[in-house]
């Protein structure tokens, strides 16, 4: 893995479970679904309902809500075009 980091005292650590092993152990493949749209358009409501539905079906699921992320990891970001881009970059990483 290459790094764009300016730090020289960090090392990437690969996990000990491969993607194939994780798929076999969990009996499901990993998947990310991004709900995008205008503010207050119902994204969080739909995502919460989907998470609950999947969990009740026995599918491992976890919802990361963009508003919740802005209370922690991205609490120093506003809503300028630059901050929105950085918000997405941090979440995707």
PDB file of N, CA and C in Angstrom:
ATOM      1  N   UNK A   1       0.852  -1.179   0.000  1.00  0.00           N
ATOM      2  CA  UNK A   1       0.000   0.000   0.000  1.00  0.00           C
ATOM      3  C   UNK A   1       0.889   1.229   0.000  1.00  0.00           C
ATOM      4  N   UNK A   2       0.637   2.134  -0.918  1.00  0.00           N
ATOM      5  CA  UNK A   2       1.375   3.392  -0.931  1.00  0.00           C
ATOM      6  C   UNK A   2       0.610   4.412  -0.116  1.00  0.00           C
ATOM      7  N   UNK A   3       1.334   5.411   0.357  1.00  0.00           N
ATOM      8  CA  UNK A   3       0.709   6.413   1.212  1.00  0.00           C
ATOM      9  C   UNK A   3       1.043   7.806   0.717  1.00  0.00           C
ATOM     10  N   UNK A   4       0.058   8.685   0.773  1.00  0.00           N
ATOM     11  CA  UNK A   4       0.274  10.088   0.470  1.00  0.00           C
ATOM     12  C   UNK A   4       0.547  10.875   1.749  1.00  0.00           C
ATOM     13  N   UNK A   5       0.659  10.171   2.862  1.00  0.00           N
ATOM     14  CA  UNK A   5       0.844  10.819   4.151  1.00  0.00           C
ATOM     15  C   UNK A   5       2.229  11.445   4.240  1.00  0.00           C
ATOM     16  N   UNK A   6       2.308  12.606   4.872  1.00  0.00           N
ATOM     17  CA  UNK A   6       3.593  13.254   5.100  1.00  0.00           C
ATOM     18  C   UNK A   6       4.328  12.607   6.269  1.00  0.00           C
ATOM     19  N   UNK A   7       3.612  11.868   7.094  1.00  0.00           N
ATOM     20  CA  UNK A   7       4.225  11.230   8.258  1.00  0.00           C
ATOM     21  C   UNK A   7       5.131  10.088   7.802  1.00  0.00           C
ATOM     22  N   UNK A   8       6.270   9.958   8.448  1.00  0.00           N
ATOM     23  CA  UNK A   8       7.207   8.883   8.104  1.00  0.00           C
ATOM     24  C   UNK A   8       7.268   7.805   9.177  1.00  0.00           C
ATOM     25  N   UNK A   9       6.576   8.006  10.283  1.00  0.00           N
ATOM     26  CA  UNK A   9       6.652   7.061  11.400  1.00  0.00           C
ATOM     27  C   UNK A   9       5.398   6.205  11.524  1.00  0.00           C
ATOM     28  N   UNK A  10       4.673   6.012  10.423  1.00  0.00           N
ATOM     29  CA  UNK A  10       3.475   5.169  10.449  1.00  0.00           C
ATOM     30  C   UNK A  10       3.643   4.031   9.447  1.00  0.00           C
ATOM     31  N   UNK A  11       2.983   2.919   9.726  1.00  0.00           N
ATOM     32  CA  UNK A  11       3.060   1.738   8.877  1.00  0.00           C
ATOM     33  C   UNK A  11       1.663   1.198   8.652  1.00  0.00           C
ATOM     34  N   UNK A  12       1.342   0.853   7.402  1.00  0.00           N
ATOM     35  CA  UNK A  12       0.058   0.224   7.084  1.00  0.00           C
ATOM     36  C   UNK A  12       0.057  -1.186   7.644  1.00  0.00           C
ATOM     37  N   UNK A  13      -1.020  -1.597   8.296  1.00  0.00           N
ATOM     38  CA  UNK A  13      -1.147  -2.939   8.852  1.00  0.00           C
ATOM     39  C   UNK A  13      -2.285  -3.660   8.149  1.00  0.00           C
ATOM     40  N   UNK A  14      -1.930  -4.690   7.386  1.00  0.00           N
ATOM     41  CA  UNK A  14      -2.954  -5.502   6.746  1.00  0.00           C
ATOM     42  C   UNK A  14      -3.681  -6.320   7.802  1.00  0.00           C
ATOM     43  N   UNK A  15      -4.959  -6.597   7.550  1.00  0.00           N
ATOM     44  CA  UNK A  15      -5.724  -7.442   8.450  1.00  0.00           C
ATOM     45  C   UNK A  15      -5.338  -8.902   8.270  1.00  0.00           C
ATOM     46  N   UNK A  16      -5.728  -9.729   9.201  1.00  0.00           N
ATOM     47  CA  UNK A  16      -5.412 -11.153   9.136  1.00  0.00           C
ATOM     48  C   UNK A  16      -6.560 -11.960   8.546  1.00  0.00           C
ATOM     49  N   UNK A  17      -7.666 -11.305   8.256  1.00  0.00           N
ATOM     50  CA  UNK A  17      -8.819 -11.979   7.660  1.00  0.00           C
ATOM     51  C   UNK A  17      -8.985 -11.435   6.247  1.00  0.00           C
ATOM     52  N   UNK A  18      -8.921 -12.324   5.264  1.00  0.00           N
ATOM     53  CA  UNK A  18      -9.089 -11.888   3.880  1.00  0.00           C
ATOM     54  C   UNK A  18     -10.560 -11.602   3.597  1.00  0.00           C
ATOM     55  N   UNK A  19     -10.801 -10.918   2.515  1.00  0.00           N
ATOM     56  CA  UNK A  19     -12.180 -10.643   2.097  1.00  0.00           C
ATOM     57  C   UNK A  19     -12.942 -11.954   1.897  1.00  0.00           C
ATOM     58  N   UNK A  20     -12.274 -12.934   1.298  1.00  0.00           N
ATOM     59  CA  UNK A  20     -12.922 -14.225   1.057  1.00  0.00           C
ATOM     60  C   UNK A  20     -13.263 -14.924   2.374  1.00  0.00           C
ATOM     61  N   UNK A  21     -12.337 -14.902   3.330  1.00  0.00           N
ATOM     62  CA  UNK A  21     -12.602 -15.508   4.643  1.00  0.00           C
ATOM     63  C   UNK A  21     -13.766 -14.815   5.343  1.00  0.00           C
ATOM     64  N   UNK A  22     -13.777 -13.475   5.295  1.00  0.00           N
ATOM     65  CA  UNK A  22     -14.850 -12.721   5.945  1.00  0.00           C
ATOM     66  C   UNK A  22     -16.196 -13.078   5.320  1.00  0.00           C
ATOM     67  N   UNK A  23     -16.234 -13.159   3.994  1.00  0.00           N
ATOM     68  CA  UNK A  23     -17.466 -13.521   3.292  1.00  0.00           C
ATOM     69  C   UNK A  23     -17.944 -14.902   3.728  1.00  0.00           C
ATOM     70  N   UNK A  24     -17.018 -15.846   3.812  1.00  0.00           N
ATOM     71  CA  UNK A  24     -17.375 -17.207   4.214  1.00  0.00           C
ATOM     72  C   UNK A  24     -17.834 -17.255   5.674  1.00  0.00           C
ATOM     73  N   UNK A  25     -17.135 -16.571   6.555  1.00  0.00           N
ATOM     74  CA  UNK A  25     -17.482 -16.603   7.975  1.00  0.00           C
ATOM     75  C   UNK A  25     -18.821 -15.922   8.268  1.00  0.00           C
ATOM     76  N   UNK A  26     -19.076 -14.805   7.605  1.00  0.00           N
ATOM     77  CA  UNK A  26     -20.324 -14.069   7.839  1.00  0.00           C
ATOM     78  C   UNK A  26     -21.473 -14.577   6.987  1.00  0.00           C
ATOM     79  N   UNK A  27     -21.128 -15.401   5.988  1.00  0.00           N
ATOM     80  CA  UNK A  27     -22.123 -15.941   5.054  1.00  0.00           C
ATOM     81  C   UNK A  27     -22.852 -14.818   4.312  1.00  0.00           C
ATOM     82  N   UNK A  28     -22.110 -13.776   3.996  1.00  0.00           N
ATOM     83  CA  UNK A  28     -22.628 -12.669   3.196  1.00  0.00           C
ATOM     84  C   UNK A  28     -21.451 -11.860   2.685  1.00  0.00           C
ATOM     85  N   UNK A  29     -21.656 -11.186   1.561  1.00  0.00           N
ATOM     86  CA  UNK A  29     -20.632 -10.307   1.001  1.00  0.00           C
ATOM     87  C   UNK A  29     -20.817  -8.901   1.549  1.00  0.00           C
ATOM     88  N   UNK A  30     -19.714  -8.199   1.698  1.00  0.00           N
ATOM     89  CA  UNK A  30     -19.776  -6.810   2.139  1.00  0.00           C
ATOM     90  C   UNK A  30     -20.326  -5.920   1.035  1.00  0.00           C
ATOM     91  N   UNK A  31     -21.013  -4.870   1.438  1.00  0.00           N
ATOM     92  CA  UNK A  31     -21.630  -3.959   0.484  1.00  0.00           C
ATOM     93  C   UNK A  31     -21.809  -2.606   1.150  1.00  0.00           C
ATOM     94  N   UNK A  32     -21.581  -1.561   0.393  1.00  0.00           N
ATOM     95  CA  UNK A  32     -21.829  -0.205   0.878  1.00  0.00           C
ATOM     96  C   UNK A  32     -22.901   0.435   0.015  1.00  0.00           C
ATOM     97  N   UNK A  33     -23.897   0.996   0.646  1.00  0.00           N
ATOM     98  CA  UNK A  33     -24.957   1.727  -0.054  1.00  0.00           C
ATOM     99  C   UNK A  33     -24.884   3.172   0.409  1.00  0.00           C
ATOM    100  N   UNK A  34     -24.762   4.099  -0.524  1.00  0.00           N
ATOM    101  CA  UNK A  34     -24.744   5.530  -0.219  1.00  0.00           C
ATOM    102  C   UNK A  34     -26.094   6.108  -0.595  1.00  0.00           C
ATOM    103  N   UNK A  35     -26.778   6.703   0.372  1.00  0.00           N
ATOM    104  CA  UNK A  35     -28.008   7.441   0.086  1.00  0.00           C
ATOM    105  C   UNK A  35     -27.616   8.904  -0.078  1.00  0.00           C
ATOM    106  N   UNK A  36     -27.873   9.454  -1.243  1.00  0.00           N
ATOM    107  CA  UNK A  36     -27.525  10.850  -1.504  1.00  0.00           C
ATOM    108  C   UNK A  36     -28.782  11.621  -1.864  1.00  0.00           C
ATOM    109  N   UNK A  37     -28.757  12.901  -1.607  1.00  0.00           N
ATOM    110  CA  UNK A  37     -29.901  13.730  -1.957  1.00  0.00           C
ATOM    111  C   UNK A  37     -29.921  15.002  -1.143  1.00  0.00           C
ATOM    112  N   UNK A  38     -30.959  15.745  -1.347  1.00  0.00           N
ATOM    113  CA  UNK A  38     -31.115  17.029  -0.676  1.00  0.00           C
ATOM    114  C   UNK A  38     -31.310  16.856   0.827  1.00  0.00           C
ATOM    115  N   UNK A  39     -30.982  17.893   1.572  1.00  0.00           N
ATOM    116  CA  UNK A  39     -31.200  17.909   3.010  1.00  0.00           C
ATOM    117  C   UNK A  39     -32.686  17.708   3.301  1.00  0.00           C
ATOM    118  N   UNK A  40     -32.973  16.925   4.329  1.00  0.00           N
ATOM    119  CA  UNK A  40     -34.348  16.657   4.778  1.00  0.00           C
ATOM    120  C   UNK A  40     -35.192  15.963   3.723  1.00  0.00           C
ATOM    121  N   UNK A  41     -34.542  15.165   2.847  1.00  0.00           N
ATOM    122  CA  UNK A  41     -35.293  14.459   1.803  1.00  0.00           C
ATOM    123  C   UNK A  41     -35.685  13.046   2.209  1.00  0.00           C
ATOM    124  N   UNK A  42     -35.302  12.616   3.428  1.00  0.00           N
ATOM    125  CA  UNK A  42     -35.704  11.307   3.921  1.00  0.00           C
ATOM    126  C   UNK A  42     -34.620  10.245   3.874  1.00  0.00           C
ATOM    127  N   UNK A  43     -33.396  10.630   3.575  1.00  0.00           N
ATOM    128  CA  UNK A  43     -32.307   9.657   3.481  1.00  0.00           C
ATOM    129  C   UNK A  43     -32.123   8.885   4.786  1.00  0.00           C
ATOM    130  N   UNK A  44     -32.065   9.595   5.900  1.00  0.00           N
ATOM    131  CA  UNK A  44     -31.852   8.939   7.195  1.00  0.00           C
ATOM    132  C   UNK A  44     -33.015   8.030   7.555  1.00  0.00           C
ATOM    133  N   UNK A  45     -34.218   8.453   7.233  1.00  0.00           N
ATOM    134  CA  UNK A  45     -35.404   7.640   7.516  1.00  0.00           C
ATOM    135  C   UNK A  45     -35.362   6.338   6.733  1.00  0.00           C
ATOM    136  N   UNK A  46     -35.055   6.420   5.450  1.00  0.00           N
ATOM    137  CA  UNK A  46     -34.977   5.225   4.599  1.00  0.00           C
ATOM    138  C   UNK A  46     -33.827   4.331   5.056  1.00  0.00           C
ATOM    139  N   UNK A  47     -32.667   4.929   5.347  1.00  0.00           N
ATOM    140  CA  UNK A  47     -31.507   4.149   5.777  1.00  0.00           C
ATOM    141  C   UNK A  47     -31.779   3.423   7.089  1.00  0.00           C
ATOM    142  N   UNK A  48     -32.432   4.081   8.025  1.00  0.00           N
ATOM    143  CA  UNK A  48     -32.766   3.449   9.311  1.00  0.00           C
ATOM    144  C   UNK A  48     -33.729   2.288   9.121  1.00  0.00           C
ATOM    145  N   UNK A  49     -34.716   2.482   8.272  1.00  0.00           N
ATOM    146  CA  UNK A  49     -35.683   1.412   8.003  1.00  0.00           C
ATOM    147  C   UNK A  49     -35.001   0.226   7.327  1.00  0.00           C
ATOM    148  N   UNK A  50     -34.102   0.492   6.382  1.00  0.00           N
ATOM    149  CA  UNK A  50     -33.380  -0.585   5.701  1.00  0.00           C
ATOM    150  C   UNK A  50     -32.484  -1.333   6.676  1.00  0.00           C
ATOM    151  N   UNK A  51     -31.778  -0.607   7.524  1.00  0.00           N
ATOM    152  CA  UNK A  51     -30.920  -1.250   8.522  1.00  0.00           C
ATOM    153  C   UNK A  51     -31.743  -2.182   9.413  1.00  0.00           C
ATOM    154  N   UNK A  52     -32.862  -1.697   9.902  1.00  0.00           N
ATOM    155  CA  UNK A  52     -33.717  -2.507  10.772  1.00  0.00           C
ATOM    156  C   UNK A  52     -34.232  -3.737  10.030  1.00  0.00           C
ATOM    157  N   UNK A  53     -34.670  -3.557   8.792  1.00  0.00           N
ATOM    158  CA  UNK A  53     -35.183  -4.671   7.982  1.00  0.00           C
ATOM    159  C   UNK A  53     -34.100  -5.734   7.789  1.00  0.00           C
ATOM    160  N   UNK A  54     -32.904  -5.310   7.410  1.00  0.00           N
ATOM    161  CA  UNK A  54     -31.821  -6.265   7.176  1.00  0.00           C
ATOM    162  C   UNK A  54     -31.455  -7.014   8.448  1.00  0.00           C
ATOM    163  N   UNK A  55     -31.349  -6.311   9.563  1.00  0.00           N
ATOM    164  CA  UNK A  55     -31.002  -6.966  10.821  1.00  0.00           C
ATOM    165  C   UNK A  55     -32.056  -7.989  11.225  1.00  0.00           C
ATOM    166  N   UNK A  56     -33.326  -7.665  11.020  1.00  0.00           N
ATOM    167  CA  UNK A  56     -34.399  -8.613  11.346  1.00  0.00           C
ATOM    168  C   UNK A  56     -34.388  -9.820  10.419  1.00  0.00           C
ATOM    169  N   UNK A  57     -33.790  -9.686   9.240  1.00  0.00           N
ATOM    170  CA  UNK A  57     -33.644 -10.803   8.295  1.00  0.00           C
ATOM    171  C   UNK A  57     -32.368 -11.598   8.564  1.00  0.00           C
ATOM    172  N   UNK A  58     -31.601 -11.198   9.580  1.00  0.00           N
ATOM    173  CA  UNK A  58     -30.372 -11.902   9.914  1.00  0.00           C
ATOM    174  C   UNK A  58     -29.160 -11.453   9.119  1.00  0.00           C
ATOM    175  N   UNK A  59     -29.267 -10.310   8.461  1.00  0.00           N
ATOM    176  CA  UNK A  59     -28.153  -9.774   7.676  1.00  0.00           C
ATOM    177  C   UNK A  59     -27.411  -8.751   8.534  1.00  0.00           C
ATOM    178  N   UNK A  60     -26.107  -8.934   8.672  1.00  0.00           N
ATOM    179  CA  UNK A  60     -25.303  -7.957   9.408  1.00  0.00           C
ATOM    180  C   UNK A  60     -25.349  -6.626   8.673  1.00  0.00           C
ATOM    181  N   UNK A  61     -25.694  -5.570   9.373  1.00  0.00           N
ATOM    182  CA  UNK A  61     -25.813  -4.249   8.755  1.00  0.00           C
ATOM    183  C   UNK A  61     -25.458  -3.185   9.780  1.00  0.00           C
ATOM    184  N   UNK A  62     -24.914  -2.077   9.284  1.00  0.00           N
ATOM    185  CA  UNK A  62     -24.614  -0.940  10.149  1.00  0.00           C
ATOM    186  C   UNK A  62     -24.796   0.333   9.345  1.00  0.00           C
ATOM    187  N   UNK A  63     -25.456   1.303   9.935  1.00  0.00           N
ATOM    188  CA  UNK A  63     -25.748   2.576   9.272  1.00  0.00           C
ATOM    189  C   UNK A  63     -24.849   3.660   9.838  1.00  0.00           C
ATOM    190  N   UNK A  64     -24.150   4.359   8.950  1.00  0.00           N
ATOM    191  CA  UNK A  64     -23.389   5.554   9.325  1.00  0.00           C
ATOM    192  C   UNK A  64     -24.162   6.751   8.802  1.00  0.00           C
ATOM    193  N   UNK A  65     -24.707   7.547   9.671  1.00  0.00           N
ATOM    194  CA  UNK A  65     -25.496   8.703   9.261  1.00  0.00           C
ATOM    195  C   UNK A  65     -24.593   9.924   9.135  1.00  0.00           C
ATOM    196  N   UNK A  66     -24.708  10.618   8.029  1.00  0.00           N
ATOM    197  CA  UNK A  66     -23.869  11.783   7.768  1.00  0.00           C
ATOM    198  C   UNK A  66     -23.961  12.846   8.842  1.00  0.00           C
ATOM    199  N   UNK A  67     -25.158  13.086   9.367  1.00  0.00           N
ATOM    200  CA  UNK A  67     -25.303  14.072  10.443  1.00  0.00           C
ATOM    201  C   UNK A  67     -24.530  13.632  11.685  1.00  0.00           C
ATOM    202  N   UNK A  68     -24.606  12.343  12.013  1.00  0.00           N
ATOM    203  CA  UNK A  68     -23.894  11.834  13.186  1.00  0.00           C
ATOM    204  C   UNK A  68     -22.382  11.952  13.015  1.00  0.00           C
ATOM    205  N   UNK A  69     -21.887  11.708  11.811  1.00  0.00           N
ATOM    206  CA  UNK A  69     -20.456  11.830  11.533  1.00  0.00           C
ATOM    207  C   UNK A  69     -19.984  13.258  11.799  1.00  0.00           C
ATOM    208  N   UNK A  70     -20.854  14.224  11.507  1.00  0.00           N
ATOM    209  CA  UNK A  70     -20.486  15.634  11.699  1.00  0.00           C
ATOM    210  C   UNK A  70     -20.437  16.030  13.182  1.00  0.00           C
ATOM    211  N   UNK A  71     -20.901  15.178  14.084  1.00  0.00           N
ATOM    212  CA  UNK A  71     -20.765  15.443  15.519  1.00  0.00           C
ATOM    213  C   UNK A  71     -19.402  15.000  16.040  1.00  0.00           C
ATOM    214  N   UNK A  72     -18.694  14.170  15.285  1.00  0.00           N
ATOM    215  CA  UNK A  72     -17.411  13.648  15.736  1.00  0.00           C
ATOM    216  C   UNK A  72     -16.312  13.890  14.728  1.00  0.00           C
ATOM    217  N   UNK A  73     -16.074  12.908  13.890  1.00  0.00           N
ATOM    218  CA  UNK A  73     -14.980  12.933  12.922  1.00  0.00           C
ATOM    219  C   UNK A  73     -14.932  14.216  12.108  1.00  0.00           C
ATOM    220  N   UNK A  74     -16.077  14.713  11.696  1.00  0.00           N
ATOM    221  CA  UNK A  74     -16.124  15.885  10.816  1.00  0.00           C
ATOM    222  C   UNK A  74     -16.718  17.122  11.486  1.00  0.00           C
ATOM    223  N   UNK A  75     -16.593  17.202  12.809  1.00  0.00           N
ATOM    224  CA  UNK A  75     -17.218  18.316  13.526  1.00  0.00           C
ATOM    225  C   UNK A  75     -16.606  19.671  13.198  1.00  0.00           C
ATOM    226  N   UNK A  76     -15.419  19.678  12.621  1.00  0.00           N
ATOM    227  CA  UNK A  76     -14.775  20.949  12.278  1.00  0.00           C
ATOM    228  C   UNK A  76     -15.109  21.414  10.858  1.00  0.00           C
ATOM    229  N   UNK A  77     -16.001  20.709  10.172  1.00  0.00           N
ATOM    230  CA  UNK A  77     -16.338  21.060   8.795  1.00  0.00           C
ATOM    231  C   UNK A  77     -17.684  21.761   8.712  1.00  0.00           C
ATOM    232  N   UNK A  78     -17.778  22.704   7.809  1.00  0.00           N
ATOM    233  CA  UNK A  78     -19.040  23.390   7.539  1.00  0.00           C
ATOM    234  C   UNK A  78     -19.685  22.824   6.285  1.00  0.00           C
ATOM    235  N   UNK A  79     -20.345  23.690   5.536  1.00  0.00           N
ATOM    236  CA  UNK A  79     -21.074  23.238   4.356  1.00  0.00           C
ATOM    237  C   UNK A  79     -20.652  23.974   3.087  1.00  0.00           C
ATOM    238  N   UNK A  80     -19.459  24.546   3.107  1.00  0.00           N
ATOM    239  CA  UNK A  80     -18.924  25.144   1.883  1.00  0.00           C
ATOM    240  C   UNK A  80     -18.625  24.009   0.903  1.00  0.00           C
ATOM    241  N   UNK A  81     -18.494  24.303  -0.377  1.00  0.00           N
ATOM    242  CA  UNK A  81     -18.152  23.239  -1.332  1.00  0.00           C
ATOM    243  C   UNK A  81     -16.883  22.473  -0.926  1.00  0.00           C
ATOM    244  N   UNK A  82     -15.879  23.180  -0.429  1.00  0.00           N
ATOM    245  CA  UNK A  82     -14.633  22.528  -0.019  1.00  0.00           C
ATOM    246  C   UNK A  82     -14.860  21.613   1.182  1.00  0.00           C
ATOM    247  N   UNK A  83     -15.626  22.087   2.163  1.00  0.00           N
ATOM    248  CA  UNK A  83     -15.901  21.275   3.351  1.00  0.00           C
ATOM    249  C   UNK A  83     -16.771  20.072   3.009  1.00  0.00           C
ATOM    250  N   UNK A  84     -17.701  20.222   2.109  1.00  0.00           N
ATOM    251  CA  UNK A  84     -18.527  19.083   1.689  1.00  0.00           C
ATOM    252  C   UNK A  84     -17.661  18.012   1.026  1.00  0.00           C
ATOM    253  N   UNK A  85     -16.729  18.448   0.183  1.00  0.00           N
ATOM    254  CA  UNK A  85     -15.818  17.506  -0.469  1.00  0.00           C
ATOM    255  C   UNK A  85     -14.957  16.788   0.563  1.00  0.00           C
ATOM    256  N   UNK A  86     -14.448  17.517   1.539  1.00  0.00           N
ATOM    257  CA  UNK A  86     -13.622  16.915   2.587  1.00  0.00           C
ATOM    258  C   UNK A  86     -14.446  15.969   3.455  1.00  0.00           C
ATOM    259  N   UNK A  87     -15.686  16.308   3.736  1.00  0.00           N
ATOM    260  CA  UNK A  87     -16.588  15.444   4.491  1.00  0.00           C
ATOM    261  C   UNK A  87     -16.721  14.087   3.797  1.00  0.00           C
ATOM    262  N   UNK A  88     -16.973  14.105   2.505  1.00  0.00           N
ATOM    263  CA  UNK A  88     -17.125  12.865   1.736  1.00  0.00           C
ATOM    264  C   UNK A  88     -15.808  12.098   1.698  1.00  0.00           C
ATOM    265  N   UNK A  89     -14.706  12.802   1.497  1.00  0.00           N
ATOM    266  CA  UNK A  89     -13.403  12.137   1.433  1.00  0.00           C
ATOM    267  C   UNK A  89     -13.101  11.390   2.731  1.00  0.00           C
ATOM    268  N   UNK A  90     -13.345  12.042   3.861  1.00  0.00           N
ATOM    269  CA  UNK A  90     -13.064  11.408   5.153  1.00  0.00           C
ATOM    270  C   UNK A  90     -13.940  10.182   5.374  1.00  0.00           C
ATOM    271  N   UNK A  91     -15.203  10.295   5.061  1.00  0.00           N
ATOM    272  CA  UNK A  91     -16.109   9.162   5.267  1.00  0.00           C
ATOM    273  C   UNK A  91     -15.721   7.997   4.362  1.00  0.00           C
ATOM    274  N   UNK A  92     -15.385   8.295   3.113  1.00  0.00           N
ATOM    275  CA  UNK A  92     -15.037   7.243   2.153  1.00  0.00           C
ATOM    276  C   UNK A  92     -13.737   6.541   2.520  1.00  0.00           C
ATOM    277  N   UNK A  93     -12.836   7.264   3.158  1.00  0.00           N
ATOM    278  CA  UNK A  93     -11.544   6.673   3.488  1.00  0.00           C
ATOM    279  C   UNK A  93     -11.708   5.619   4.567  1.00  0.00           C
TER     280      UNK A  93
END
